[in-house]
Tab-separated table of C-alpha atoms in Angstrom:
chain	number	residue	atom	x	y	z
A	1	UNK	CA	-33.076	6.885	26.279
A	2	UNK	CA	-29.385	7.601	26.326
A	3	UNK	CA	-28.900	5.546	30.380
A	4	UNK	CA	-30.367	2.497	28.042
A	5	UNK	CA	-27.551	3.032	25.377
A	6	UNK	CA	-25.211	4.146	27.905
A	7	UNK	CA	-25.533	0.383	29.404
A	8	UNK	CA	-25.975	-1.621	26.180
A	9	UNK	CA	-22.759	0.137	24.493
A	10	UNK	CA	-20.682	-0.944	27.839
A	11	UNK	CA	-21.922	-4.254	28.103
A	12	UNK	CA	-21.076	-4.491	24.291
A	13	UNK	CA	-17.419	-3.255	25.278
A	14	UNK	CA	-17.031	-5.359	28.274
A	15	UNK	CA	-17.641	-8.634	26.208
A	16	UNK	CA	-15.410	-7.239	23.564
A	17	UNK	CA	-17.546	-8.438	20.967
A	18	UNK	CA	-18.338	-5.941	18.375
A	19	UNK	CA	-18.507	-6.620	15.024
A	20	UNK	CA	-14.573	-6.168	14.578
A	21	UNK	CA	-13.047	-9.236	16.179
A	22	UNK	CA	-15.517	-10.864	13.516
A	23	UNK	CA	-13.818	-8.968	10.996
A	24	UNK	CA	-9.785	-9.590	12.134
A	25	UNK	CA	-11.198	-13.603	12.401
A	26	UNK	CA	-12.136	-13.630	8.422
A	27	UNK	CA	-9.483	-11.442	7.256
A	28	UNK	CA	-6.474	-13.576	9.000
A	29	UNK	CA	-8.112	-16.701	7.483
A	30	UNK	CA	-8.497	-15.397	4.408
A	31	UNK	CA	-4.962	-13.488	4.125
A	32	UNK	CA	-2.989	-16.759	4.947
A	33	UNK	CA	-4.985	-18.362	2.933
A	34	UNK	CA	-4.014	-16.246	-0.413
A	35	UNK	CA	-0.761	-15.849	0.903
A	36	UNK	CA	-0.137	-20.177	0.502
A	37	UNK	CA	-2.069	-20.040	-2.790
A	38	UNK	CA	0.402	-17.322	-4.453
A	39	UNK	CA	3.327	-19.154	-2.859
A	40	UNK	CA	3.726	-15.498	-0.937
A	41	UNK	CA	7.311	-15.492	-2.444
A	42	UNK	CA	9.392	-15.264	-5.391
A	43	UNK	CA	8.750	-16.499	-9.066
A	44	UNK	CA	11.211	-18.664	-8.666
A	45	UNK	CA	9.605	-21.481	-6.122
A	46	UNK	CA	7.939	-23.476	-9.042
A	47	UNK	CA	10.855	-24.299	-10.867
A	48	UNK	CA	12.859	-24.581	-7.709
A	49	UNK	CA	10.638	-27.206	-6.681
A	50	UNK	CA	10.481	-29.003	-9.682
A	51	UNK	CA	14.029	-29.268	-10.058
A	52	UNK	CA	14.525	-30.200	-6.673
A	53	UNK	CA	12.478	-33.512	-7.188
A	54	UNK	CA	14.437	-34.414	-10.345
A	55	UNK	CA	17.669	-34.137	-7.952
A	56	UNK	CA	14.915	-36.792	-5.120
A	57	UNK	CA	13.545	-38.902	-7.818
A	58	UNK	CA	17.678	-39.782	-8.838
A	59	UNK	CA	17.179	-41.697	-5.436
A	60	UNK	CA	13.442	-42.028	-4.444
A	61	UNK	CA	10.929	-43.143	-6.227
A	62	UNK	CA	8.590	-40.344	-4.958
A	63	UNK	CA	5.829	-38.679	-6.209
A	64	UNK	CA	5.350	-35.146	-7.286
A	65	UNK	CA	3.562	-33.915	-4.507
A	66	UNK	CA	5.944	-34.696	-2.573
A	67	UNK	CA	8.344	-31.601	-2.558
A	68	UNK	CA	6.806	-28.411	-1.203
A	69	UNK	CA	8.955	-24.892	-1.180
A	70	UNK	CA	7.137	-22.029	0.829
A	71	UNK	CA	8.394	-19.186	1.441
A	72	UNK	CA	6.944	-17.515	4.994
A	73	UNK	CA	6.899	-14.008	6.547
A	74	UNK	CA	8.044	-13.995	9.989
A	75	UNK	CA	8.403	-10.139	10.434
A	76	UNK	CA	11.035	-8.328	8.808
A	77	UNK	CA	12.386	-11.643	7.607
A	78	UNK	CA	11.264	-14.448	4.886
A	79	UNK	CA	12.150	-18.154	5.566
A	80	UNK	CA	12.238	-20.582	3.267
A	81	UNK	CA	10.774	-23.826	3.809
A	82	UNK	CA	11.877	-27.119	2.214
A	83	UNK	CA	9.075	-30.140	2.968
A	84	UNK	CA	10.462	-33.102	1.380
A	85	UNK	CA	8.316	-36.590	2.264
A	86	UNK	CA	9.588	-39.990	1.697
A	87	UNK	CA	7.715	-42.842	0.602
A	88	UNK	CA	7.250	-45.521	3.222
A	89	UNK	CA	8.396	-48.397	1.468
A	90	UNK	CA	11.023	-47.009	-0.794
A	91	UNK	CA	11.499	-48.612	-4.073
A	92	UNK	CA	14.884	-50.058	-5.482
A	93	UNK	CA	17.819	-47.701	-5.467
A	94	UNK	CA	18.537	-46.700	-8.183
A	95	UNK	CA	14.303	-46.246	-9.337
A	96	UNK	CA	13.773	-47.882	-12.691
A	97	UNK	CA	14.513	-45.814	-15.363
A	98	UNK	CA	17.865	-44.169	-13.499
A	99	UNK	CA	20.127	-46.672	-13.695
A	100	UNK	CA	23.762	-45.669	-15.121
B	1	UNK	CA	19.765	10.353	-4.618
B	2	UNK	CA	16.195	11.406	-5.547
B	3	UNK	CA	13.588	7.749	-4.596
B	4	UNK	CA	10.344	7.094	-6.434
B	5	UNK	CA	7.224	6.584	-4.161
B	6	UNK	CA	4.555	4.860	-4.807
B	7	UNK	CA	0.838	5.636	-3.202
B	8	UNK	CA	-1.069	2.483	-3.643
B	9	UNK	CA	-3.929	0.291	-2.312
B	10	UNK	CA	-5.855	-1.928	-4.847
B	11	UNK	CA	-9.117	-0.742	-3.640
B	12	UNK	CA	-10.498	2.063	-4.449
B	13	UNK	CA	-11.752	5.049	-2.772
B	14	UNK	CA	-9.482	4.480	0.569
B	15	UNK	CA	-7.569	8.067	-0.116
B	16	UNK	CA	-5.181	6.906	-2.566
B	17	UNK	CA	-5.003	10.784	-4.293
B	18	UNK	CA	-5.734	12.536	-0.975
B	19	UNK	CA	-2.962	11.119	0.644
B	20	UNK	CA	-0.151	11.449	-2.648
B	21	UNK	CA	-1.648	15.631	-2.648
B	22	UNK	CA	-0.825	15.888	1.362
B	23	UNK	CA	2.436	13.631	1.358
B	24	UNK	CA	3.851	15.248	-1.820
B	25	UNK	CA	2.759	18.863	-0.288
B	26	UNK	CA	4.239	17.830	3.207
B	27	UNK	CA	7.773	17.414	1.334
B	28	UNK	CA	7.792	20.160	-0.633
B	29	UNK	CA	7.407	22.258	2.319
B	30	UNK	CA	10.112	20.859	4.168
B	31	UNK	CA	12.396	22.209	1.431
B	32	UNK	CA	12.932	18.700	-0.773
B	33	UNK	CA	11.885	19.311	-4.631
B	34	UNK	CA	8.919	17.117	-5.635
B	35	UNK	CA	6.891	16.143	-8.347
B	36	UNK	CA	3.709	13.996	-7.967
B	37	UNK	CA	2.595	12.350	-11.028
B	38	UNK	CA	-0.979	11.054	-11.638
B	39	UNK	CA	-0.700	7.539	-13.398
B	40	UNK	CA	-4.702	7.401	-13.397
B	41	UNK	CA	-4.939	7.271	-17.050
B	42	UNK	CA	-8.920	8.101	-18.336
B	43	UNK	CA	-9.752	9.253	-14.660
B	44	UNK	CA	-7.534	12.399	-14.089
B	45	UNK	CA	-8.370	13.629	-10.491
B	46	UNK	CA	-4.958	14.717	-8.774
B	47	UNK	CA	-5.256	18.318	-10.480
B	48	UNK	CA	-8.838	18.788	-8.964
B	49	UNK	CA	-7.677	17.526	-5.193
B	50	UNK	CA	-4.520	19.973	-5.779
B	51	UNK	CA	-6.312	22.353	-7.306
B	52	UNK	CA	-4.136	23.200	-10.378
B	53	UNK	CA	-7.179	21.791	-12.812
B	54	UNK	CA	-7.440	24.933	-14.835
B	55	UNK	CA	-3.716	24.945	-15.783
B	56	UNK	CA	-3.459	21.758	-17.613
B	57	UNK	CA	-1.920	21.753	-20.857
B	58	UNK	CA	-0.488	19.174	-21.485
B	59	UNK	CA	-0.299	15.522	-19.843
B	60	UNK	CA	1.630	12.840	-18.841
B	61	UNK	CA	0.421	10.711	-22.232
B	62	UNK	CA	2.013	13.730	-24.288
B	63	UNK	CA	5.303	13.683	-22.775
B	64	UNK	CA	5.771	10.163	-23.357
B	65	UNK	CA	4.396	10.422	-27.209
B	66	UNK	CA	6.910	13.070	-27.602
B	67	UNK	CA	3.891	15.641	-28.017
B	68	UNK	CA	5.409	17.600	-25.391
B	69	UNK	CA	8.203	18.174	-23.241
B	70	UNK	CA	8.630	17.528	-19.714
B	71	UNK	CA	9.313	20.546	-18.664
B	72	UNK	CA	5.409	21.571	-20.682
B	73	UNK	CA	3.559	19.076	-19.116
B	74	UNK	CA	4.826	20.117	-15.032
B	75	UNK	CA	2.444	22.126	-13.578
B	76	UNK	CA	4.334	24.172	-10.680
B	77	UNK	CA	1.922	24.480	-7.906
B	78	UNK	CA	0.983	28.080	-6.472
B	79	UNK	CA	1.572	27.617	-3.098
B	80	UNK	CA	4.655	25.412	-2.920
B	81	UNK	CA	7.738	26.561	-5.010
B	82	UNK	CA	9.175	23.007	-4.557
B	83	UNK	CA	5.838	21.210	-6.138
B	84	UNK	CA	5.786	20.103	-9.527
B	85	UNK	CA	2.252	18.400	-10.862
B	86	UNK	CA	2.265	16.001	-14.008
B	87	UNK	CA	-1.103	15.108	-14.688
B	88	UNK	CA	-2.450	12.325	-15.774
B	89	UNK	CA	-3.904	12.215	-19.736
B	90	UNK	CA	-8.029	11.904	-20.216
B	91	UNK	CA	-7.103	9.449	-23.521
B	92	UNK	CA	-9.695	6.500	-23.442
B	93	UNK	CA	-6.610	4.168	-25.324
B	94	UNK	CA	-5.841	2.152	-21.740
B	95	UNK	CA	-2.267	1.456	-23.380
B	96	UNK	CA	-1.342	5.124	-24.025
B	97	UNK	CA	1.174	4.216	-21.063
B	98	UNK	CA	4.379	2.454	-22.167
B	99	UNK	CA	7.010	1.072	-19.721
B	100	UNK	CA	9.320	2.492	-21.578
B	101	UNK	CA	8.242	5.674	-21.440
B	102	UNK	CA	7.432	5.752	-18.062
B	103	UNK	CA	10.878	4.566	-17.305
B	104	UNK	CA	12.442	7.320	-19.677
B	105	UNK	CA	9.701	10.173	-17.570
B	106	UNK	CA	11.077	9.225	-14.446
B	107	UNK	CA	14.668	8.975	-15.598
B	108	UNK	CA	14.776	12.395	-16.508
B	109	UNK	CA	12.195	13.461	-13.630
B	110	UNK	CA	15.133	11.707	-11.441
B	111	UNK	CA	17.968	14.313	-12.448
B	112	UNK	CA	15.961	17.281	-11.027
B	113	UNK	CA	13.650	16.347	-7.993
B	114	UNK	CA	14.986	14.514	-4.653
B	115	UNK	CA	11.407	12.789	-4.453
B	116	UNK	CA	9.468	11.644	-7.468
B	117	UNK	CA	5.415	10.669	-5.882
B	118	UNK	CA	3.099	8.221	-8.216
B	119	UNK	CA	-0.135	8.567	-7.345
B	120	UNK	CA	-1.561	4.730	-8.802
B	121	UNK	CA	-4.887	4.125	-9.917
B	122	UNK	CA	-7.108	1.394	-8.589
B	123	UNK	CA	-6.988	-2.497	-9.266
B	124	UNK	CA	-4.053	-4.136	-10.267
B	125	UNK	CA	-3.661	-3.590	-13.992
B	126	UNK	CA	-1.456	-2.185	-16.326
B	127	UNK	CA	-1.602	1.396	-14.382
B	128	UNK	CA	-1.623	0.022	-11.500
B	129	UNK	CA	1.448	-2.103	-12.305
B	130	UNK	CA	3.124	0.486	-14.308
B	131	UNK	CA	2.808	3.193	-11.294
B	132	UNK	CA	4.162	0.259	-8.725
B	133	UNK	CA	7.058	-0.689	-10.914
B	134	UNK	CA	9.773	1.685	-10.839
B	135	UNK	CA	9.388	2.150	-6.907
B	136	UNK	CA	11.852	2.222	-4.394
B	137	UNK	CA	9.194	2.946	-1.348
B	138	UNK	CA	5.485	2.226	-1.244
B	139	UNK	CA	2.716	3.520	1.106
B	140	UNK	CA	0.115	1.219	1.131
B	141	UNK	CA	-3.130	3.265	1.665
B	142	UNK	CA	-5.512	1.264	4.167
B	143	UNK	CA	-8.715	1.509	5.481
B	144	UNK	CA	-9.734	-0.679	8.712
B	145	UNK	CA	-12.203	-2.456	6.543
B	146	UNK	CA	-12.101	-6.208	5.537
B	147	UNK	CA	-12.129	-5.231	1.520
B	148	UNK	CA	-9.480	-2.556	1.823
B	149	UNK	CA	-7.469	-4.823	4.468
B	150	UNK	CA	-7.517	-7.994	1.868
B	151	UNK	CA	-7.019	-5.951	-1.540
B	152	UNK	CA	-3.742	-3.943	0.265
B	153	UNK	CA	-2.295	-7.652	1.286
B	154	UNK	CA	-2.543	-8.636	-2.411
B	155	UNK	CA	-0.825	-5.306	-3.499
B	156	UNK	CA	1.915	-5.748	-0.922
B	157	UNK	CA	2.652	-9.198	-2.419
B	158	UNK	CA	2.801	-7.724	-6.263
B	159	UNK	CA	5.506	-5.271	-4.947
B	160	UNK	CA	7.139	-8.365	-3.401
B	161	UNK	CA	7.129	-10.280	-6.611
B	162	UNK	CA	5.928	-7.760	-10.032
B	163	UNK	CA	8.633	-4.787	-9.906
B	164	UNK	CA	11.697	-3.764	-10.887
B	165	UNK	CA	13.308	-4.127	-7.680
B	166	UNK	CA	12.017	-7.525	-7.204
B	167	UNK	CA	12.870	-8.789	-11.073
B	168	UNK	CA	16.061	-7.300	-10.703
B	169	UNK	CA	16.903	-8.937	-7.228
B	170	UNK	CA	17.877	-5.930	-5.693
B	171	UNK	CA	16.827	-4.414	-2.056
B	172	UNK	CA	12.892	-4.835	-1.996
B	173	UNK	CA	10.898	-2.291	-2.263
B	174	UNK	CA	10.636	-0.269	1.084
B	175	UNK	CA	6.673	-0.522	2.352
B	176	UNK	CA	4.670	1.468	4.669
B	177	UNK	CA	1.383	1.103	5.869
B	178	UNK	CA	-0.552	4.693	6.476
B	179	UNK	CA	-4.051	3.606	7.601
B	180	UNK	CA	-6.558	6.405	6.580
B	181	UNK	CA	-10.420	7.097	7.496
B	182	UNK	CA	-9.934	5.939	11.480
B	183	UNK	CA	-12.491	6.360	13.977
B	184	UNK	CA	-10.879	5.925	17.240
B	185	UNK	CA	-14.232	5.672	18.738
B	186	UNK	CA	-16.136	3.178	16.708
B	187	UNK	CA	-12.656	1.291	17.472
B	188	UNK	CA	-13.410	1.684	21.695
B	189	UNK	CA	-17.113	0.424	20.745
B	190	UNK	CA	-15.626	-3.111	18.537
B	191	UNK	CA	-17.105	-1.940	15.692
B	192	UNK	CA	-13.877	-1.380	13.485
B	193	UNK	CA	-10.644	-3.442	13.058
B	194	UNK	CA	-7.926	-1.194	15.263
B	195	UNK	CA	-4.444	-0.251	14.412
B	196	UNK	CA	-2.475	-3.609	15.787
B	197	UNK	CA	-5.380	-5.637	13.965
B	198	UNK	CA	-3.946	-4.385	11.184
B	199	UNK	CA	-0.541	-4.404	11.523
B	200	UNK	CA	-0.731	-7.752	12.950
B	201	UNK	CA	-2.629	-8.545	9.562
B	202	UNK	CA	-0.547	-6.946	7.525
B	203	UNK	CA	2.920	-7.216	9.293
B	204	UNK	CA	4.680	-4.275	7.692
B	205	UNK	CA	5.559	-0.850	9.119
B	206	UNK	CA	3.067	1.653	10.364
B	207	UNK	CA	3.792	5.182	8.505
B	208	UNK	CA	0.452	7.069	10.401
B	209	UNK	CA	-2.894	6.699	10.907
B	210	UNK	CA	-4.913	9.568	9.712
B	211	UNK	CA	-8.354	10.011	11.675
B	212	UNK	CA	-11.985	10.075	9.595
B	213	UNK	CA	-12.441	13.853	9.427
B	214	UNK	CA	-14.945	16.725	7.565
B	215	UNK	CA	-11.438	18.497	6.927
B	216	UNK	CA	-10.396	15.870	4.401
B	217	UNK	CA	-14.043	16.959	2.211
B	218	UNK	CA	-13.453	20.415	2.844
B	219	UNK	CA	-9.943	20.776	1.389
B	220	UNK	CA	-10.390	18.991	-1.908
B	221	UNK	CA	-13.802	21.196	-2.197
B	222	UNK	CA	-11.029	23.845	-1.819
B	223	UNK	CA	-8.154	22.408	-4.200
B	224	UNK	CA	-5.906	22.495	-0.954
B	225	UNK	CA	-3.949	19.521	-0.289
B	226	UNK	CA	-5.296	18.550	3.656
B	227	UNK	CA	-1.801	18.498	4.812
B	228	UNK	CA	-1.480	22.557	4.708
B	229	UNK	CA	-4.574	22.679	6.602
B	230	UNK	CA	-2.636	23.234	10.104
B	231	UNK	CA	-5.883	22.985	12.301
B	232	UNK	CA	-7.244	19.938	10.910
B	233	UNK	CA	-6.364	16.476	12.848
B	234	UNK	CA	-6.135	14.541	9.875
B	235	UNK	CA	-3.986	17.586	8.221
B	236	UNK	CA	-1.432	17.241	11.330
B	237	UNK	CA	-1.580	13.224	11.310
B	238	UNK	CA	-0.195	13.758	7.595
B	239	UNK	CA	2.479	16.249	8.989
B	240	UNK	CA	3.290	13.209	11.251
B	241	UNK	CA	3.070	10.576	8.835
B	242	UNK	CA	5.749	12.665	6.392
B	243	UNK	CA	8.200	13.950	9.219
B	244	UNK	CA	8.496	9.963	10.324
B	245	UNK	CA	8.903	8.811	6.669
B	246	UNK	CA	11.569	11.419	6.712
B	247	UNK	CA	13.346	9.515	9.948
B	248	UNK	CA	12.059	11.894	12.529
B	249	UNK	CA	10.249	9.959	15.624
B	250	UNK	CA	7.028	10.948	16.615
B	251	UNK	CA	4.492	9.162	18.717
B	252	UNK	CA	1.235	8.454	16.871
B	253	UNK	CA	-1.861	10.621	17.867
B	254	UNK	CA	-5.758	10.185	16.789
B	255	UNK	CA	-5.335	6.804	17.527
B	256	UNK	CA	-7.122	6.680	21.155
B	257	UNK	CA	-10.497	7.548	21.418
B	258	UNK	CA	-10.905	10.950	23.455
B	259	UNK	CA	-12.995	9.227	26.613
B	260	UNK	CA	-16.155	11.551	27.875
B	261	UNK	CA	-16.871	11.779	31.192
B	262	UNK	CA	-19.547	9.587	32.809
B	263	UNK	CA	-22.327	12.162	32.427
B	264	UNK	CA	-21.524	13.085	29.438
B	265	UNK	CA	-21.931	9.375	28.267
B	266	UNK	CA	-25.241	8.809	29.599
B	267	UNK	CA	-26.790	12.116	29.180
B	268	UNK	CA	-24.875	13.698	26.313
B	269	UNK	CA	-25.517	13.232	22.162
């Protein structure tokens, strides 16, 4: 009985498939996933972001989904990450409702 | 320049209280004056795993009431002159902690003990929180298990973002990962997440890895933190895990799987 597990525990090894790599697949996903969702950084990023498209909408008409701050982990280090897209056809400059 | 530690996880039953007993042992015994404080309100168990349980008079709740002093509620353990206990209150009233008097408790623990250990409770409330807050190092107790893998990712990002350190913008809090209950072999056979799964999960530093063992059962059947157990694998992976947090290099052990020969594979248990 133990020659039969002997070979069915080494083919299991050789084709590195155990139930772990399963495991590491879901838990990455699921990390990065959490890590977006609670911004993975200071308390700060909403109202950074919000304030940075009053300063964009001065100039753009854009619309507020258009700023994104994240902050990511590369290591020891945190970068932050400023995601700014313009409209295609920008409106008038200045947008209505700015003028001075 | 005494520095509060905090032993955390989220999840539960990973070796949260185990590993606060053994760490705050292992520096006492290298000569650095320690007190470990239990911040499981309700669900006192730090006494019992350093078996001091019969010598509790007064608790951590009292102190910060003002029905005791400090120097009442420290239990000084028997084997380790540098080992103070404060343990934690059996109160049902879940807001007998205050931060402001756990803040004044570790002030004054702060004048006369080099390293102050809170041992946190479970989940992520207001224990939880409290024991977290105050920190200037955290060991983030793991198990290479998808639940206890997930839940310590969400705790490292409260320490990022829900203590003092972080509110106050000052240095963040130091973390460690010490990855308890490994079985080196069931790792060989793909059945459980390794060491560089997760650390690459996790991407923080690797404090020790402390093998599945009996011992660990045996010495808090005994009241004995595991640590003074000198025979015991997971007793001498804690000696590790302390001498490195300490600065000292050592290579991890228990971490490889100790191969049997051919015949012992096929014909042996």
């Amino acid at each position: 009985m133990n020659i039969a597990r002997f070979f069915r525990e080494r083919s299991k090894e050789r084709q590195g498939g155990g139930s772990a790599s399963v495991a590491k697949e879901r838990l990455q996903i699921i990390v990065s996933h959490e890590r977006a969702e609670r911004g993975g950084g200071p308390d700060y990023l909403p109202m950074l972001r919000d304030e940075l498209l009053e300063v964009v909408r001065r100039y753009v008409t854009v619309d507020p989904g258009a700023v994104r701050v994240e902050v990511e982990r590369d290591g020891t280090h945190e970068v932050l990450e400023l995601n700014i897209t313009l409209p295609e056809h920008p409106g008038p400059y200045p947008p209505p409702g700015r003028r001075r | 320049m005494s520095k509060i530690v905090v032993i955390t996880s989220g999840k539960g039953g990973v070796g949260k209280t185990t590993t606060a007993a053994s760490f705050a042992a292992g520096l006492a015994k290298r000569g650095h004056k320690t007190a470990v404080i239990d911040f499981d309100v309700g669900l006192r168990n730090l006494d019992l795993v350093l078996g001091c349980e019969r010598r509790v008079v007064f608790d951590f709740v009292n102190v910060i009431t003002g029905d005791a002093r400090l120097h009442q509620a420290l239990i000084k353990d028997k084997r380790l002159d540098n080992l103070m206990i404060l343990p934690a209150s059996q109160t049902r009233d879940k807001d007998a902690l205050t931060a402001e008097g756990v803040e004044q408790v570790l002030g004054e623990l702060r004048e006369q003990f080099d390293y102050i250990i809170c041992d946190s409770p479970a989940g992520i409330e207001r224990g939880a929180h409290l024991a977290s807050y105050y920190a200037d190092d955290a060991i983030v107790v793991t198990n290479p298990e998808v639940s206890s893998v997930r839940d310590s990712d969400r705790v490292l990002g409260l320490l990022a973002s829900r203590t003092r350190r972080a509110e106050q913008g000052e240095d963040p809090v130091c973390e460690h990962l010490l990855l308890t209950r490994y079985d080196p072999h069931r790792v060989t056979k793909g059945e459980m997440l390794s060491v560089d799964d997760v650390c690459e999960i996790l991407a923080i530093e690797l404090l020790g890895v402390i093998p599945e063992s009996t011992d660990v059962l045996n010495a808090s059947n005994a009241g004995v933190p595991v640590i003074l157990d000198e025979g015991a694998d997971a007793g001498r992976a804690y000696d590790d895990a302390v001498a490195r947090y300490l600065g000292e290099e050592r290579p991890h052990r228990f971490i490889h799987a100790e191969r049997k020969g051919l015949f012992g594979r096929m014909f042996g248990g």
